Each structure stands twice: as C-alpha cells, then as structure tokens.
C-alpha cells in the first residue's frame, strides 16, 4: 500500500467514476484501476462497486475512505513540514502559463502551495505555449511556466507533470453531440472554432491527425480565438465545433459535449518550465519542487 494508491482511491470516490478520476490525476484509466485493485487485493475486500453509471462505495470502502483521507492529510502535512517549515518562506513567484494549465491546473497548485507557505505570493499571466517560452526567456519577472507544448530551446527545461486529452466540443443540441466519437470525414462542412497559432492545444490536434495520415476536411471559414473559454463560449452560441482540452469541456458539461476522433487518441503532456541558467530564490525552487512532487504522484505506477 502506498500513497499513490490511496490518492487514486480518494480521487475515484470524489470524482464518482474511475475515468473522471484518471483525468483529474493525469493518468490512464487502466493505471488508476490497477491502483484501486491493488488496494482491494491487499486488503482482501471490495472497496467500490463498478457500474455503467460510475462507482459506489461498499461498507468496507466507506470505512477505508476515512482511513485514507486521514492518512494522506497527515502524510502531506509531515512532508511539507519536513521540506520547508510552515510559513518560513516569503517572496513573490511570477507564473506564466498556457491556457489549459493556466485555467485548470495552476490555480489548484498555487492554492495548495500557498496554504503551506502563506508568506509567498504569486503573480500570474495566461498566454499560449509559445508565449510561455518567450516570457520566460526575455522577461525575468516570470520565474516558472506551465505549458502544453515543448518549445525547443537550450535554456528551457520542460518537466512533465501530467497528461491532457484534446477533444472536439459540440453544442449539446448539435446532431453530432449524440455520439461519443466521430470520424474526421464527419467534420466536412462544419465550421471549426480553433485556437490561435502558437497554441499547444491546436498544434497537438493538428500534429496528431497528421501522424495518422488525417486532416480536417474543407469547411466554412474557421473561427480563431485566443483561449479555451472563448472557444467554448462560441461553441455554446452554436457557431461551430471547437478544439479544446477535455478539462475545459468538463467545466461546461451541461451545454457542451466532448467528441473524440475515432481511432485517434489526442493526448499530450503538461509541463512545468523553468530557465536552467537563472538563479532562482528559495521560494521559487520550493514551488517547482512542490509541483514536481504533485506530478510524481500522478505518474502511472503501472
């Protein structure tokens, strides 16, 4: 029994399903299922009942949830105190992030770190993946970056901290919304709402299709927008089908449906980024270490 298994179990209970928990942790669903199964095998009991509508706790699972929650809270507190005494650090961290991690990952990470180190403040800016690299390299007020795409540069270090799935987003009233997956040919004649050049979301989608010998068929003039939120607002207004992170769609689930491309999983890594030759102060180094610790907890242990 280890903390990654306890976190997988708690995430599954919180999310209500193994698939949703896997997306939150940035690991594969089979990987998360194996972690929960290992707990059940070690304990010799069934913790969750798996069904088409999600999971539900058994009586043993309810008792174990109390133990797992308390154990993780105590473990995290001890680890944080051992790493840096609570409240010992002060300073400001300049964080520049691309849209998906900036909107759906960084806020949680910052909240958790600042809870440990309330003397630390953050300054945050959201741009695209190319902009993350540019700001880190040319403006030293930015200390740490988060990006969905690597930009090759000898002074930049990209370290993976999780995975992200790119999907198509359709209005819930759209005929294609009745499906969970579509063929690329189904997009013929559909207006595509896409991200700007430099967006990791857009580039990952295009590159993955190309790697499978596919391309989006001819369509009415595409709409190009600068953020996932803007894309989803346009989708909700019925202007077309968007290309966005699944994390973004999950925040608009009542009005937007996620569509995968048949046979083409579009998955990328999310990265924390820093400049290798810059002498960062202790509170910045501590934040990067904290983020990497969280990322290691999301790694698929198999």
PDB file of C-alpha atoms in Angstrom:
ATOM      1  CA  UNK A   1       0.000   0.000   0.000  1.00  0.00           C
ATOM      2  CA  UNK A   2       1.441   3.389  -0.976  1.00  0.00           C
ATOM      3  CA  UNK A   3       0.260   6.974  -1.229  1.00  0.00           C
ATOM      4  CA  UNK A   4      -0.352   6.802  -4.989  1.00  0.00           C
ATOM      5  CA  UNK A   5      -2.874   4.017  -4.392  1.00  0.00           C
ATOM      6  CA  UNK A   6      -4.556   5.952  -1.582  1.00  0.00           C
ATOM      7  CA  UNK A   7      -4.755   9.065  -3.781  1.00  0.00           C
ATOM      8  CA  UNK A   8      -6.226   7.050  -6.650  1.00  0.00           C
ATOM      9  CA  UNK A   9      -8.913   5.615  -4.375  1.00  0.00           C
ATOM     10  CA  UNK A  10      -9.812   9.001  -2.852  1.00  0.00           C
ATOM     11  CA  UNK A  11      -9.892  10.651  -6.290  1.00  0.00           C
ATOM     12  CA  UNK A  12     -12.203   7.938  -7.639  1.00  0.00           C
ATOM     13  CA  UNK A  13     -14.610   8.424  -4.749  1.00  0.00           C
ATOM     14  CA  UNK A  14     -14.529  12.210  -5.115  1.00  0.00           C
ATOM     15  CA  UNK A  15     -14.989  12.161  -8.905  1.00  0.00           C
ATOM     16  CA  UNK A  16     -17.638   9.441  -8.864  1.00  0.00           C
ATOM     17  CA  UNK A  17     -16.009   7.378 -11.597  1.00  0.00           C
ATOM     18  CA  UNK A  18     -12.650   5.859 -12.456  1.00  0.00           C
ATOM     19  CA  UNK A  19     -12.448   7.649 -15.804  1.00  0.00           C
ATOM     20  CA  UNK A  20     -13.096  11.093 -14.309  1.00  0.00           C
ATOM     21  CA  UNK A  21     -10.584  10.457 -11.527  1.00  0.00           C
ATOM     22  CA  UNK A  22      -7.944   9.351 -14.035  1.00  0.00           C
ATOM     23  CA  UNK A  23      -8.393  12.578 -15.993  1.00  0.00           C
ATOM     24  CA  UNK A  24      -8.082  14.650 -12.824  1.00  0.00           C
ATOM     25  CA  UNK A  25      -4.858  12.888 -11.836  1.00  0.00           C
ATOM     26  CA  UNK A  26      -3.464  12.972 -15.376  1.00  0.00           C
ATOM     27  CA  UNK A  27      -3.014   9.192 -15.627  1.00  0.00           C
ATOM     28  CA  UNK A  28      -4.644   6.464 -17.704  1.00  0.00           C
ATOM     29  CA  UNK A  29      -7.883   4.855 -16.543  1.00  0.00           C
ATOM     30  CA  UNK A  30      -6.325   1.350 -16.575  1.00  0.00           C
ATOM     31  CA  UNK A  31      -3.468   2.683 -14.448  1.00  0.00           C
ATOM     32  CA  UNK A  32      -5.859   4.128 -11.894  1.00  0.00           C
ATOM     33  CA  UNK A  33      -7.966   0.953 -11.899  1.00  0.00           C
ATOM     34  CA  UNK A  34      -4.849  -1.099 -11.160  1.00  0.00           C
ATOM     35  CA  UNK A  35      -4.051   1.073  -8.153  1.00  0.00           C
ATOM     36  CA  UNK A  36      -7.523   0.591  -6.690  1.00  0.00           C
ATOM     37  CA  UNK A  37      -7.390  -3.125  -7.478  1.00  0.00           C
ATOM     38  CA  UNK A  38      -4.063  -3.464  -5.668  1.00  0.00           C
ATOM     39  CA  UNK A  39      -5.633  -1.951  -2.558  1.00  0.00           C
ATOM     40  CA  UNK A  40      -8.529  -4.385  -2.754  1.00  0.00           C
ATOM     41  CA  UNK A  41      -6.182  -7.323  -3.268  1.00  0.00           C
ATOM     42  CA  UNK A  42      -4.011  -6.323  -0.314  1.00  0.00           C
ATOM     43  CA  UNK A  43      -6.981  -5.773   1.998  1.00  0.00           C
ATOM     44  CA  UNK A  44      -8.906  -8.787   0.735  1.00  0.00           C
ATOM     45  CA  UNK A  45     -12.151  -6.808   0.401  1.00  0.00           C
ATOM     46  CA  UNK A  46     -14.104  -4.997  -2.303  1.00  0.00           C
ATOM     47  CA  UNK A  47     -13.904  -1.244  -1.788  1.00  0.00           C
ATOM     48  CA  UNK A  48     -16.001   0.005  -4.711  1.00  0.00           C
ATOM     49  CA  UNK A  49     -18.769  -1.387  -6.881  1.00  0.00           C
ATOM     50  CA  UNK A  50     -18.104  -0.524 -10.508  1.00  0.00           C
ATOM     51  CA  UNK A  51     -21.050   0.152 -12.808  1.00  0.00           C
ATOM     52  CA  UNK A  52     -22.013   1.916 -16.031  1.00  0.00           C
ATOM     53  CA  UNK A  53     -23.060   4.990 -14.066  1.00  0.00           C
ATOM     54  CA  UNK A  54     -19.835   5.207 -12.078  1.00  0.00           C
ATOM     55  CA  UNK A  55     -18.756   3.706  -8.773  1.00  0.00           C
ATOM     56  CA  UNK A  56     -20.242   3.412  -5.296  1.00  0.00           C
ATOM     57  CA  UNK A  57     -18.573   2.554  -2.027  1.00  0.00           C
ATOM     58  CA  UNK A  58     -19.115  -0.699  -0.206  1.00  0.00           C
ATOM     59  CA  UNK A  59     -19.355  -0.670   3.589  1.00  0.00           C
ATOM     60  CA  UNK A  60     -15.665  -1.590   3.724  1.00  0.00           C
ATOM     61  CA  UNK A  61     -14.947   1.172   1.219  1.00  0.00           C
ATOM     62  CA  UNK A  62     -16.661   3.753   3.403  1.00  0.00           C
ATOM     63  CA  UNK A  63     -14.537   2.751   6.384  1.00  0.00           C
ATOM     64  CA  UNK A  64     -11.371   2.727   4.284  1.00  0.00           C
ATOM     65  CA  UNK A  65     -12.133   6.188   2.863  1.00  0.00           C
ATOM     66  CA  UNK A  66     -11.954   7.638   6.377  1.00  0.00           C
ATOM     67  CA  UNK A  67      -8.584   5.984   6.914  1.00  0.00           C
ATOM     68  CA  UNK A  68      -7.206   7.013   3.502  1.00  0.00           C
ATOM     69  CA  UNK A  69      -8.288  10.639   3.835  1.00  0.00           C
ATOM     70  CA  UNK A  70      -6.794  10.987   7.307  1.00  0.00           C
ATOM     71  CA  UNK A  71      -3.577   9.208   6.323  1.00  0.00           C
ATOM     72  CA  UNK A  72      -2.979  11.378   3.253  1.00  0.00           C
ATOM     73  CA  UNK A  73      -3.673  14.577   5.176  1.00  0.00           C
ATOM     74  CA  UNK A  74      -1.163  13.617   7.866  1.00  0.00           C
ATOM     75  CA  UNK A  75       1.407  12.429   5.312  1.00  0.00           C
ATOM     76  CA  UNK A  76       1.165  15.652   3.289  1.00  0.00           C
ATOM     77  CA  UNK A  77       1.448  17.775   6.429  1.00  0.00           C
ATOM     78  CA  UNK A  78       4.539  15.908   7.651  1.00  0.00           C
ATOM     79  CA  UNK A  79       6.155  16.024   4.205  1.00  0.00           C
ATOM     80  CA  UNK A  80       5.505  19.743   3.865  1.00  0.00           C
ATOM     81  CA  UNK A  81       6.883  20.467   7.325  1.00  0.00           C
ATOM     82  CA  UNK A  82       9.979  18.366   6.661  1.00  0.00           C
ATOM     83  CA  UNK A  83      10.605  20.080   3.339  1.00  0.00           C
ATOM     84  CA  UNK A  84      10.057  23.649   4.488  1.00  0.00           C
ATOM     85  CA  UNK A  85       8.776  24.684   7.913  1.00  0.00           C
ATOM     86  CA  UNK A  86       5.268  26.060   7.539  1.00  0.00           C
ATOM     87  CA  UNK A  87       5.228  29.778   6.925  1.00  0.00           C
ATOM     88  CA  UNK A  88       9.023  30.021   6.731  1.00  0.00           C
ATOM     89  CA  UNK A  89       9.185  31.373   3.193  1.00  0.00           C
ATOM     90  CA  UNK A  90       8.337  34.779   1.750  1.00  0.00           C
ATOM     91  CA  UNK A  91       8.510  36.303  -1.712  1.00  0.00           C
ATOM     92  CA  UNK A  92       6.622  36.502  -5.000  1.00  0.00           C
ATOM     93  CA  UNK A  93       6.560  33.886  -7.767  1.00  0.00           C
ATOM     94  CA  UNK A  94       5.930  35.040 -11.311  1.00  0.00           C
ATOM     95  CA  UNK A  95       3.954  32.317 -13.098  1.00  0.00           C
ATOM     96  CA  UNK A  96       3.244  32.351 -16.827  1.00  0.00           C
ATOM     97  CA  UNK A  97       1.023  29.587 -18.180  1.00  0.00           C
ATOM     98  CA  UNK A  98      -0.640  28.489 -21.371  1.00  0.00           C
ATOM     99  CA  UNK A  99      -4.428  28.431 -21.338  1.00  0.00           C
ATOM    100  CA  UNK A 100      -5.258  24.885 -20.265  1.00  0.00           C
ATOM    101  CA  UNK A 101      -2.867  24.568 -17.314  1.00  0.00           C
ATOM    102  CA  UNK A 102      -3.358  28.253 -16.507  1.00  0.00           C
ATOM    103  CA  UNK A 103      -7.113  27.863 -16.148  1.00  0.00           C
ATOM    104  CA  UNK A 104      -7.491  24.307 -14.866  1.00  0.00           C
ATOM    105  CA  UNK A 105      -4.252  23.244 -13.133  1.00  0.00           C
ATOM    106  CA  UNK A 106      -2.260  26.201 -11.820  1.00  0.00           C
ATOM    107  CA  UNK A 107      -4.996  27.602  -9.514  1.00  0.00           C
ATOM    108  CA  UNK A 108      -5.135  24.334  -7.554  1.00  0.00           C
ATOM    109  CA  UNK A 109      -1.344  24.039  -7.342  1.00  0.00           C
ATOM    110  CA  UNK A 110      -0.932  27.626  -6.179  1.00  0.00           C
ATOM    111  CA  UNK A 111      -3.692  27.274  -3.581  1.00  0.00           C
ATOM    112  CA  UNK A 112      -2.085  24.162  -2.120  1.00  0.00           C
ATOM    113  CA  UNK A 113       1.406  25.660  -2.040  1.00  0.00           C
ATOM    114  CA  UNK A 114       0.306  28.969  -0.535  1.00  0.00           C
ATOM    115  CA  UNK A 115      -1.645  27.047   2.087  1.00  0.00           C
ATOM    116  CA  UNK A 116       1.723  25.591   3.163  1.00  0.00           C
ATOM    117  CA  UNK A 117       3.613  28.857   2.697  1.00  0.00           C
ATOM    118  CA  UNK A 118       1.217  31.781   3.307  1.00  0.00           C
ATOM    119  CA  UNK A 119       4.099  34.244   3.114  1.00  0.00           C
ATOM    120  CA  UNK A 120       4.506  33.506  -0.601  1.00  0.00           C
ATOM    121  CA  UNK A 121       2.510  35.479  -3.165  1.00  0.00           C
ATOM    122  CA  UNK A 122       2.062  34.784  -6.869  1.00  0.00           C
ATOM    123  CA  UNK A 123       1.784  36.910  -9.986  1.00  0.00           C
ATOM    124  CA  UNK A 124       0.133  35.040 -12.857  1.00  0.00           C
ATOM    125  CA  UNK A 125      -0.289  35.600 -16.588  1.00  0.00           C
ATOM    126  CA  UNK A 126      -2.007  33.383 -19.171  1.00  0.00           C
ATOM    127  CA  UNK A 127      -0.813  33.235 -22.780  1.00  0.00           C
ATOM    128  CA  UNK A 128      -0.242  30.439 -25.314  1.00  0.00           C
ATOM    129  CA  UNK A 129       2.517  27.806 -25.252  1.00  0.00           C
ATOM    130  CA  UNK A 130       4.832  29.847 -27.468  1.00  0.00           C
ATOM    131  CA  UNK A 131       4.237  32.865 -25.244  1.00  0.00           C
ATOM    132  CA  UNK A 132       5.259  30.900 -22.148  1.00  0.00           C
ATOM    133  CA  UNK A 133       8.700  30.263 -23.628  1.00  0.00           C
ATOM    134  CA  UNK A 134       9.027  33.838 -24.847  1.00  0.00           C
ATOM    135  CA  UNK A 135       8.130  35.405 -21.492  1.00  0.00           C
ATOM    136  CA  UNK A 136      10.434  33.117 -19.501  1.00  0.00           C
ATOM    137  CA  UNK A 137      13.391  33.779 -21.787  1.00  0.00           C
ATOM    138  CA  UNK A 138      13.023  37.527 -22.209  1.00  0.00           C
ATOM    139  CA  UNK A 139      11.442  38.823 -19.002  1.00  0.00           C
ATOM    140  CA  UNK A 140      12.938  37.886 -15.654  1.00  0.00           C
ATOM    141  CA  UNK A 141       9.800  38.873 -13.742  1.00  0.00           C
ATOM    142  CA  UNK A 142       8.474  35.428 -14.767  1.00  0.00           C
ATOM    143  CA  UNK A 143      10.020  32.583 -12.786  1.00  0.00           C
ATOM    144  CA  UNK A 144       8.032  29.461 -13.635  1.00  0.00           C
ATOM    145  CA  UNK A 145       5.985  28.395 -16.646  1.00  0.00           C
ATOM    146  CA  UNK A 146       3.294  25.816 -17.334  1.00  0.00           C
ATOM    147  CA  UNK A 147       2.760  24.653 -20.895  1.00  0.00           C
ATOM    148  CA  UNK A 148       1.009  22.056 -23.002  1.00  0.00           C
ATOM    149  CA  UNK A 149       3.742  22.030 -25.648  1.00  0.00           C
ATOM    150  CA  UNK A 150       7.541  21.980 -25.568  1.00  0.00           C
ATOM    151  CA  UNK A 151       9.426  24.760 -27.327  1.00  0.00           C
ATOM    152  CA  UNK A 152      12.948  23.566 -28.050  1.00  0.00           C
ATOM    153  CA  UNK A 153      15.470  25.966 -26.550  1.00  0.00           C
ATOM    154  CA  UNK A 154      18.748  25.144 -24.787  1.00  0.00           C
ATOM    155  CA  UNK A 155      17.928  27.383 -21.803  1.00  0.00           C
ATOM    156  CA  UNK A 156      14.492  25.914 -21.102  1.00  0.00           C
ATOM    157  CA  UNK A 157      13.825  22.799 -19.021  1.00  0.00           C
ATOM    158  CA  UNK A 158      10.425  21.129 -19.518  1.00  0.00           C
ATOM    159  CA  UNK A 159       9.419  18.521 -16.926  1.00  0.00           C
ATOM    160  CA  UNK A 160       6.150  16.569 -17.338  1.00  0.00           C
ATOM    161  CA  UNK A 161       3.602  16.832 -14.530  1.00  0.00           C
ATOM    162  CA  UNK A 162       0.522  15.189 -16.057  1.00  0.00           C
ATOM    163  CA  UNK A 163      -1.431  14.404 -19.195  1.00  0.00           C
ATOM    164  CA  UNK A 164      -4.166  16.240 -21.059  1.00  0.00           C
ATOM    165  CA  UNK A 165      -6.604  14.978 -23.685  1.00  0.00           C
ATOM    166  CA  UNK A 166      -7.658  17.185 -26.607  1.00  0.00           C
ATOM    167  CA  UNK A 167     -11.206  16.711 -27.905  1.00  0.00           C
ATOM    168  CA  UNK A 168     -13.750  18.287 -30.188  1.00  0.00           C
ATOM    169  CA  UNK A 169     -16.515  20.221 -28.429  1.00  0.00           C
ATOM    170  CA  UNK A 170     -20.007  20.454 -29.902  1.00  0.00           C
ATOM    171  CA  UNK A 171     -23.136  22.219 -28.615  1.00  0.00           C
ATOM    172  CA  UNK A 172     -25.370  19.759 -26.767  1.00  0.00           C
ATOM    173  CA  UNK A 173     -28.078  20.438 -29.380  1.00  0.00           C
ATOM    174  CA  UNK A 174     -25.786  19.578 -32.329  1.00  0.00           C
ATOM    175  CA  UNK A 175     -26.579  16.334 -34.246  1.00  0.00           C
ATOM    176  CA  UNK A 176     -23.027  15.068 -33.672  1.00  0.00           C
ATOM    177  CA  UNK A 177     -23.421  15.541 -29.903  1.00  0.00           C
ATOM    178  CA  UNK A 178     -25.383  12.289 -29.722  1.00  0.00           C
ATOM    179  CA  UNK A 179     -22.138  10.418 -30.418  1.00  0.00           C
ATOM    180  CA  UNK A 180     -19.093   9.945 -28.232  1.00  0.00           C
ATOM    181  CA  UNK A 181     -16.713   9.804 -31.212  1.00  0.00           C
ATOM    182  CA  UNK A 182     -16.728  10.979 -34.818  1.00  0.00           C
ATOM    183  CA  UNK A 183     -14.735  10.255 -37.956  1.00  0.00           C
ATOM    184  CA  UNK A 184     -12.721  13.101 -39.440  1.00  0.00           C
ATOM    185  CA  UNK A 185     -14.974  12.981 -42.514  1.00  0.00           C
ATOM    186  CA  UNK A 186     -17.933  13.855 -40.269  1.00  0.00           C
ATOM    187  CA  UNK A 187     -16.401  17.311 -39.888  1.00  0.00           C
ATOM    188  CA  UNK A 188     -16.881  18.106 -43.592  1.00  0.00           C
ATOM    189  CA  UNK A 189     -18.979  21.243 -43.865  1.00  0.00           C
ATOM    190  CA  UNK A 190     -18.704  22.001 -40.152  1.00  0.00           C
ATOM    191  CA  UNK A 191     -17.194  25.302 -39.051  1.00  0.00           C
ATOM    192  CA  UNK A 192     -14.207  24.648 -36.789  1.00  0.00           C
ATOM    193  CA  UNK A 193     -13.540  27.007 -33.888  1.00  0.00           C
ATOM    194  CA  UNK A 194      -9.844  26.746 -33.225  1.00  0.00           C
ATOM    195  CA  UNK A 195      -7.092  28.271 -31.122  1.00  0.00           C
ATOM    196  CA  UNK A 196      -4.536  30.752 -32.376  1.00  0.00           C
ATOM    197  CA  UNK A 197      -1.170  29.906 -33.914  1.00  0.00           C
ATOM    198  CA  UNK A 198       1.206  29.170 -31.050  1.00  0.00           C
ATOM    199  CA  UNK A 199      -1.442  27.304 -29.077  1.00  0.00           C
ATOM    200  CA  UNK A 200      -0.296  23.896 -27.831  1.00  0.00           C
ATOM    201  CA  UNK A 201      -3.896  22.656 -27.907  1.00  0.00           C
ATOM    202  CA  UNK A 202      -4.297  23.456 -31.588  1.00  0.00           C
ATOM    203  CA  UNK A 203      -0.851  22.203 -32.607  1.00  0.00           C
ATOM    204  CA  UNK A 204      -1.274  18.907 -30.754  1.00  0.00           C
ATOM    205  CA  UNK A 205      -4.592  18.291 -32.505  1.00  0.00           C
ATOM    206  CA  UNK A 206      -3.222  19.051 -35.974  1.00  0.00           C
ATOM    207  CA  UNK A 207       0.022  17.112 -35.451  1.00  0.00           C
ATOM    208  CA  UNK A 208      -1.751  14.031 -34.074  1.00  0.00           C
ATOM    209  CA  UNK A 209      -4.158  13.884 -37.005  1.00  0.00           C
ATOM    210  CA  UNK A 210      -1.243  14.288 -39.413  1.00  0.00           C
ATOM    211  CA  UNK A 211       0.643  11.447 -37.700  1.00  0.00           C
ATOM    212  CA  UNK A 212      -2.331   9.207 -38.538  1.00  0.00           C
ATOM    213  CA  UNK A 213      -2.439  10.448 -42.139  1.00  0.00           C
ATOM    214  CA  UNK A 214      -5.531  12.572 -41.478  1.00  0.00           C
ATOM    215  CA  UNK A 215      -6.500  16.206 -41.864  1.00  0.00           C
ATOM    216  CA  UNK A 216      -9.657  18.192 -41.209  1.00  0.00           C
ATOM    217  CA  UNK A 217     -11.693  18.262 -44.452  1.00  0.00           C
ATOM    218  CA  UNK A 218     -12.620  21.519 -46.234  1.00  0.00           C
ATOM    219  CA  UNK A 219     -15.033  23.596 -44.180  1.00  0.00           C
ATOM    220  CA  UNK A 220     -16.570  27.059 -43.946  1.00  0.00           C
ATOM    221  CA  UNK A 221     -14.201  29.788 -42.778  1.00  0.00           C
ATOM    222  CA  UNK A 222     -12.778  28.741 -39.417  1.00  0.00           C
ATOM    223  CA  UNK A 223     -13.008  30.978 -36.364  1.00  0.00           C
ATOM    224  CA  UNK A 224      -9.757  31.549 -34.462  1.00  0.00           C
ATOM    225  CA  UNK A 225      -9.923  32.570 -30.797  1.00  0.00           C
ATOM    226  CA  UNK A 226      -7.356  33.151 -28.068  1.00  0.00           C
ATOM    227  CA  UNK A 227      -8.494  30.972 -25.168  1.00  0.00           C
ATOM    228  CA  UNK A 228     -10.361  27.787 -24.323  1.00  0.00           C
ATOM    229  CA  UNK A 229     -13.055  29.833 -22.607  1.00  0.00           C
ATOM    230  CA  UNK A 230     -13.623  31.905 -25.742  1.00  0.00           C
ATOM    231  CA  UNK A 231     -13.778  28.764 -27.888  1.00  0.00           C
ATOM    232  CA  UNK A 232     -16.363  27.176 -25.597  1.00  0.00           C
ATOM    233  CA  UNK A 233     -18.450  30.354 -25.483  1.00  0.00           C
ATOM    234  CA  UNK A 234     -18.550  30.300 -29.286  1.00  0.00           C
ATOM    235  CA  UNK A 235     -19.482  26.609 -29.240  1.00  0.00           C
ATOM    236  CA  UNK A 236     -22.292  27.265 -26.753  1.00  0.00           C
ATOM    237  CA  UNK A 237     -23.559  30.023 -29.065  1.00  0.00           C
ATOM    238  CA  UNK A 238     -23.814  27.488 -31.895  1.00  0.00           C
ATOM    239  CA  UNK A 239     -21.063  28.989 -34.042  1.00  0.00           C
ATOM    240  CA  UNK A 240     -19.317  25.678 -34.723  1.00  0.00           C
ATOM    241  CA  UNK A 241     -17.291  22.814 -33.267  1.00  0.00           C
ATOM    242  CA  UNK A 242     -14.319  23.656 -31.068  1.00  0.00           C
ATOM    243  CA  UNK A 243     -10.907  22.125 -30.435  1.00  0.00           C
ATOM    244  CA  UNK A 244     -10.210  22.223 -26.689  1.00  0.00           C
ATOM    245  CA  UNK A 245      -8.896  20.316 -23.692  1.00  0.00           C
ATOM    246  CA  UNK A 246     -11.248  17.787 -22.142  1.00  0.00           C
ATOM    247  CA  UNK A 247     -10.625  19.568 -18.829  1.00  0.00           C
ATOM    248  CA  UNK A 248     -12.272  22.663 -20.288  1.00  0.00           C
ATOM    249  CA  UNK A 249     -15.295  20.756 -21.608  1.00  0.00           C
ATOM    250  CA  UNK A 250     -15.884  19.204 -18.186  1.00  0.00           C
ATOM    251  CA  UNK A 251     -16.477  22.712 -16.811  1.00  0.00           C
ATOM    252  CA  UNK A 252     -19.232  23.300 -19.413  1.00  0.00           C
ATOM    253  CA  UNK A 253     -20.766  19.816 -19.380  1.00  0.00           C
ATOM    254  CA  UNK A 254     -24.392  20.968 -19.309  1.00  0.00           C
ATOM    255  CA  UNK A 255     -24.144  22.826 -22.629  1.00  0.00           C
ATOM    256  CA  UNK A 256     -21.233  21.211 -24.478  1.00  0.00           C
ATOM    257  CA  UNK A 257     -20.413  17.623 -25.425  1.00  0.00           C
ATOM    258  CA  UNK A 258     -16.924  16.174 -25.878  1.00  0.00           C
ATOM    259  CA  UNK A 259     -16.302  14.239 -29.100  1.00  0.00           C
ATOM    260  CA  UNK A 260     -13.243  12.095 -29.707  1.00  0.00           C
ATOM    261  CA  UNK A 261     -11.905  11.285 -33.175  1.00  0.00           C
ATOM    262  CA  UNK A 262     -12.431   7.596 -33.931  1.00  0.00           C
ATOM    263  CA  UNK A 263      -9.185   5.667 -33.590  1.00  0.00           C
ATOM    264  CA  UNK A 264      -7.077   8.754 -32.876  1.00  0.00           C
ATOM    265  CA  UNK A 265      -6.367   9.429 -29.190  1.00  0.00           C
ATOM    266  CA  UNK A 266      -5.160  13.027 -28.937  1.00  0.00           C
ATOM    267  CA  UNK A 267      -3.153  13.136 -25.707  1.00  0.00           C
ATOM    268  CA  UNK A 268      -0.294  15.409 -24.693  1.00  0.00           C
ATOM    269  CA  UNK A 269       1.855  16.038 -21.649  1.00  0.00           C
ATOM    270  CA  UNK A 270       1.575  19.135 -19.493  1.00  0.00           C
ATOM    271  CA  UNK A 271       4.875  20.606 -18.323  1.00  0.00           C
ATOM    272  CA  UNK A 272       6.338  22.839 -15.660  1.00  0.00           C
ATOM    273  CA  UNK A 273       9.031  25.001 -17.267  1.00  0.00           C
ATOM    274  CA  UNK A 274      11.954  26.968 -15.904  1.00  0.00           C
ATOM    275  CA  UNK A 275      15.094  28.660 -17.220  1.00  0.00           C
ATOM    276  CA  UNK A 276      18.124  26.492 -16.487  1.00  0.00           C
ATOM    277  CA  UNK A 277      20.747  29.225 -16.090  1.00  0.00           C
ATOM    278  CA  UNK A 278      18.714  31.515 -13.835  1.00  0.00           C
ATOM    279  CA  UNK A 279      19.492  31.584 -10.110  1.00  0.00           C
ATOM    280  CA  UNK A 280      16.031  31.302  -8.576  1.00  0.00           C
ATOM    281  CA  UNK A 281      15.404  32.228  -4.932  1.00  0.00           C
ATOM    282  CA  UNK A 282      14.466  29.529  -2.433  1.00  0.00           C
ATOM    283  CA  UNK A 283      10.695  30.105  -2.572  1.00  0.00           C
ATOM    284  CA  UNK A 284      10.675  29.658  -6.373  1.00  0.00           C
ATOM    285  CA  UNK A 285      12.758  26.472  -6.156  1.00  0.00           C
ATOM    286  CA  UNK A 286      10.431  25.220  -3.435  1.00  0.00           C
ATOM    287  CA  UNK A 287       7.389  25.801  -5.638  1.00  0.00           C
ATOM    288  CA  UNK A 288       8.931  23.929  -8.572  1.00  0.00           C
ATOM    289  CA  UNK A 289       9.836  21.038  -6.269  1.00  0.00           C
ATOM    290  CA  UNK A 290       6.300  21.041  -4.888  1.00  0.00           C
ATOM    291  CA  UNK A 291       4.814  20.924  -8.399  1.00  0.00           C
ATOM    292  CA  UNK A 292       7.104  18.054  -9.379  1.00  0.00           C
ATOM    293  CA  UNK A 293       6.125  16.161  -6.225  1.00  0.00           C
ATOM    294  CA  UNK A 294       2.468  16.527  -7.191  1.00  0.00           C
ATOM    295  CA  UNK A 295       3.331  15.406 -10.729  1.00  0.00           C
ATOM    296  CA  UNK A 296       5.152  12.326  -9.451  1.00  0.00           C
ATOM    297  CA  UNK A 297       2.047  11.443  -7.503  1.00  0.00           C
ATOM    298  CA  UNK A 298       0.177  11.450 -10.817  1.00  0.00           C
ATOM    299  CA  UNK A 299       2.668   9.183 -12.561  1.00  0.00           C
ATOM    300  CA  UNK A 300       1.220   5.831 -13.608  1.00  0.00           C
ATOM    301  CA  UNK A 301       2.857   3.279 -11.359  1.00  0.00           C
ATOM    302  CA  UNK A 302       1.566   0.509 -13.633  1.00  0.00           C
TER     303      UNK A 302
END
